[in-house]
Structure formats: C-alpha cells, structure tokens
Amino acid sequence: MKKCFIYHRVSSELQLSGTGIERQEQNLNAYVERINLLAEMDDPEATIISDQGVSAFKGLNMSEGELGRWMDQVRAGMWDDSHLVLESIDRFESPRII
C-alpha cells in the first residue's frame, strides 16, 4: 500500500514542554498539502510517526522508537512506494551516524 508517513521527533523529555513537535507537525502537514502528496497515495490521509523524547544521537529512535518499528515494516516490504516526510535528516538519524 502506497502511503504518506509524517515523522516528527524531539530528543529529550525537556523539549516536550516546548513547541518542537507542534511546529514540526504544522510545517510537515503544510508541505504535504502544498505539494499535493496525498493525491498520489492509496490512503488519502497521512500517518503520523512520532518519537517524543527519543534521541537519534544514541540511535534510540531506531532501536526503541516508533521510527525503528516503521523501518522494520519497510524492510518487510509493507510500505513499498510510500513516502516518509520529515523536517530534517537529523530527525531520522544523528549526523554522526549518517
């Protein structure tokens, strides 16, 4: 199934009290709408993947987070031709890992 996934993350529990998740969600939803990405998908709604207070620097978003579970599904072939939309590559993995 061809789907759009929106991923947002903040690294620490302290950041949860800020506006990082809300800002990322607003910006990513606006981007998906602006490029009309959902029109190309089998599902007309984006699925949110969120890791709140999960560090990419330590790789926890891949080993313990929602993104890691999604990546397992991708490797299993569940989301062929799907799109992952994120604010910045550092939301995916730490620059030291990339």
PDB file of C-alpha atoms in Angstrom:
ATOM      1  CA  MET A   1       0.000   0.000   0.000  1.00  0.00           C
ATOM      2  CA  LYS A   2       1.370   3.379  -1.017  1.00  0.00           C
ATOM      3  CA  LYS A   3       1.108   5.755   1.955  1.00  0.00           C
ATOM      4  CA  CYS A   4       2.488   9.014   3.228  1.00  0.00           C
ATOM      5  CA  PHE A   5       4.125   8.917   6.648  1.00  0.00           C
ATOM      6  CA  ILE A   6       4.975  12.072   8.571  1.00  0.00           C
ATOM      7  CA  TYR A   7       7.723  11.724  11.167  1.00  0.00           C
ATOM      8  CA  HIS A   8       8.459  14.174  13.935  1.00  0.00           C
ATOM      9  CA  ARG A   9      10.726  13.857  16.935  1.00  0.00           C
ATOM     10  CA  VAL A  10      12.189  15.778  19.828  1.00  0.00           C
ATOM     11  CA  SER A  11      15.247  14.405  21.562  1.00  0.00           C
ATOM     12  CA  SER A  12      14.582  14.942  25.233  1.00  0.00           C
ATOM     13  CA  GLU A  13      11.799  14.953  27.778  1.00  0.00           C
ATOM     14  CA  LEU A  14      12.632  18.611  28.462  1.00  0.00           C
ATOM     15  CA  GLN A  15      11.886  19.510  24.827  1.00  0.00           C
ATOM     16  CA  LEU A  16       8.385  18.059  25.153  1.00  0.00           C
ATOM     17  CA  SER A  17       7.317  21.190  27.018  1.00  0.00           C
ATOM     18  CA  GLY A  18       8.374  23.331  24.032  1.00  0.00           C
ATOM     19  CA  THR A  19       6.793  23.749  20.638  1.00  0.00           C
ATOM     20  CA  GLY A  20       9.072  21.425  18.637  1.00  0.00           C
ATOM     21  CA  ILE A  21       6.562  18.658  17.948  1.00  0.00           C
ATOM     22  CA  GLU A  22       3.746  21.110  17.197  1.00  0.00           C
ATOM     23  CA  ARG A  23       5.967  23.184  14.893  1.00  0.00           C
ATOM     24  CA  GLN A  24       7.215  20.123  13.035  1.00  0.00           C
ATOM     25  CA  GLU A  25       3.690  18.776  12.628  1.00  0.00           C
ATOM     26  CA  GLN A  26       2.350  22.075  11.275  1.00  0.00           C
ATOM     27  CA  ASN A  27       5.255  22.532   8.850  1.00  0.00           C
ATOM     28  CA  LEU A  28       5.146  18.953   7.599  1.00  0.00           C
ATOM     29  CA  ASN A  29       1.375  18.941   7.116  1.00  0.00           C
ATOM     30  CA  ALA A  30       1.642  22.232   5.205  1.00  0.00           C
ATOM     31  CA  TYR A  31       4.389  20.778   2.997  1.00  0.00           C
ATOM     32  CA  VAL A  32       2.409  17.619   2.216  1.00  0.00           C
ATOM     33  CA  GLU A  33      -0.602  19.757   1.330  1.00  0.00           C
ATOM     34  CA  ARG A  34       1.440  22.229  -0.742  1.00  0.00           C
ATOM     35  CA  ILE A  35       2.928  19.518  -2.971  1.00  0.00           C
ATOM     36  CA  ASN A  36      -0.371  17.581  -3.045  1.00  0.00           C
ATOM     37  CA  LEU A  37       1.417  14.391  -1.999  1.00  0.00           C
ATOM     38  CA  LEU A  38      -1.675  12.631  -0.675  1.00  0.00           C
ATOM     39  CA  ALA A  39      -3.257  12.664  -4.135  1.00  0.00           C
ATOM     40  CA  GLU A  40      -0.600  10.130  -5.204  1.00  0.00           C
ATOM     41  CA  MET A  41      -1.215   7.772  -2.280  1.00  0.00           C
ATOM     42  CA  ASP A  42      -3.564   4.820  -1.846  1.00  0.00           C
ATOM     43  CA  ASP A  43      -4.600   6.256   1.534  1.00  0.00           C
ATOM     44  CA  PRO A  44      -5.930   9.853   1.480  1.00  0.00           C
ATOM     45  CA  GLU A  45      -4.588  10.581   4.976  1.00  0.00           C
ATOM     46  CA  ALA A  46      -1.016  10.731   6.210  1.00  0.00           C
ATOM     47  CA  THR A  47       0.019   8.503   9.087  1.00  0.00           C
ATOM     48  CA  ILE A  48       1.914  10.200  11.912  1.00  0.00           C
ATOM     49  CA  ILE A  49       5.023   8.572  13.356  1.00  0.00           C
ATOM     50  CA  SER A  50       6.201  10.384  16.465  1.00  0.00           C
ATOM     51  CA  ASP A  51       9.116   9.839  18.812  1.00  0.00           C
ATOM     52  CA  GLN A  52       8.811  12.190  21.751  1.00  0.00           C
ATOM     53  CA  GLY A  53      11.826  12.464  24.000  1.00  0.00           C
ATOM     54  CA  VAL A  54      13.765   9.880  21.960  1.00  0.00           C
ATOM     55  CA  SER A  55      17.351  10.596  20.927  1.00  0.00           C
ATOM     56  CA  ALA A  56      18.705   9.944  17.441  1.00  0.00           C
ATOM     57  CA  PHE A  57      22.236  10.666  18.690  1.00  0.00           C
ATOM     58  CA  LYS A  58      22.193   7.424  20.657  1.00  0.00           C
ATOM     59  CA  GLY A  59      20.155   5.645  17.968  1.00  0.00           C
ATOM     60  CA  LEU A  60      17.204   5.155  20.312  1.00  0.00           C
ATOM     61  CA  ASN A  61      14.734   6.280  17.666  1.00  0.00           C
ATOM     62  CA  MET A  62      15.776   3.212  15.646  1.00  0.00           C
ATOM     63  CA  SER A  63      16.203   0.714  18.481  1.00  0.00           C
ATOM     64  CA  GLU A  64      13.303   1.716  20.738  1.00  0.00           C
ATOM     65  CA  GLY A  65      11.230   4.292  18.902  1.00  0.00           C
ATOM     66  CA  GLU A  66       8.301   4.356  16.524  1.00  0.00           C
ATOM     67  CA  LEU A  67      10.642   5.094  13.618  1.00  0.00           C
ATOM     68  CA  GLY A  68      12.508   1.845  14.248  1.00  0.00           C
ATOM     69  CA  ARG A  69       9.252  -0.115  14.210  1.00  0.00           C
ATOM     70  CA  TRP A  70       8.278   1.591  10.948  1.00  0.00           C
ATOM     71  CA  MET A  71      11.699   0.763   9.447  1.00  0.00           C
ATOM     72  CA  ASP A  72      11.158  -2.909  10.330  1.00  0.00           C
ATOM     73  CA  GLN A  73       7.881  -2.778   8.388  1.00  0.00           C
ATOM     74  CA  VAL A  74       9.641  -1.129   5.433  1.00  0.00           C
ATOM     75  CA  ARG A  75      12.291  -3.858   5.420  1.00  0.00           C
ATOM     76  CA  ALA A  76       9.485  -6.439   5.419  1.00  0.00           C
ATOM     77  CA  GLY A  77       8.052  -4.842   2.270  1.00  0.00           C
ATOM     78  CA  MET A  78       4.901  -3.396   3.809  1.00  0.00           C
ATOM     79  CA  TRP A  79       5.332   0.148   2.527  1.00  0.00           C
ATOM     80  CA  ASP A  80       6.767  -0.130  -0.991  1.00  0.00           C
ATOM     81  CA  ASP A  81       6.442   3.134  -2.945  1.00  0.00           C
ATOM     82  CA  SER A  82       5.462   5.016   0.215  1.00  0.00           C
ATOM     83  CA  HIS A  83       6.892   8.346   1.328  1.00  0.00           C
ATOM     84  CA  LEU A  84       8.425   9.394   4.636  1.00  0.00           C
ATOM     85  CA  VAL A  85       8.278  13.148   5.181  1.00  0.00           C
ATOM     86  CA  LEU A  86      10.457  14.688   7.877  1.00  0.00           C
ATOM     87  CA  GLU A  87      11.661  18.163   8.715  1.00  0.00           C
ATOM     88  CA  SER A  88      15.370  17.449   8.509  1.00  0.00           C
ATOM     89  CA  ILE A  89      17.619  14.431   8.075  1.00  0.00           C
ATOM     90  CA  ASP A  90      18.701  14.848  11.703  1.00  0.00           C
ATOM     91  CA  ARG A  91      15.154  13.868  12.720  1.00  0.00           C
ATOM     92  CA  PHE A  92      15.884  10.498  11.106  1.00  0.00           C
ATOM     93  CA  GLU A  93      19.380   9.851  12.423  1.00  0.00           C
ATOM     94  CA  SER A  94      22.119  11.732  14.128  1.00  0.00           C
ATOM     95  CA  PRO A  95      24.687  13.335  11.799  1.00  0.00           C
ATOM     96  CA  ARG A  96      27.393  11.224  13.422  1.00  0.00           C
ATOM     97  CA  ILE A  97      25.646   8.049  12.197  1.00  0.00           C
ATOM     98  CA  ILE A  98      24.780   9.183   8.664  1.00  0.00           C
TER      99      ILE A  98
END
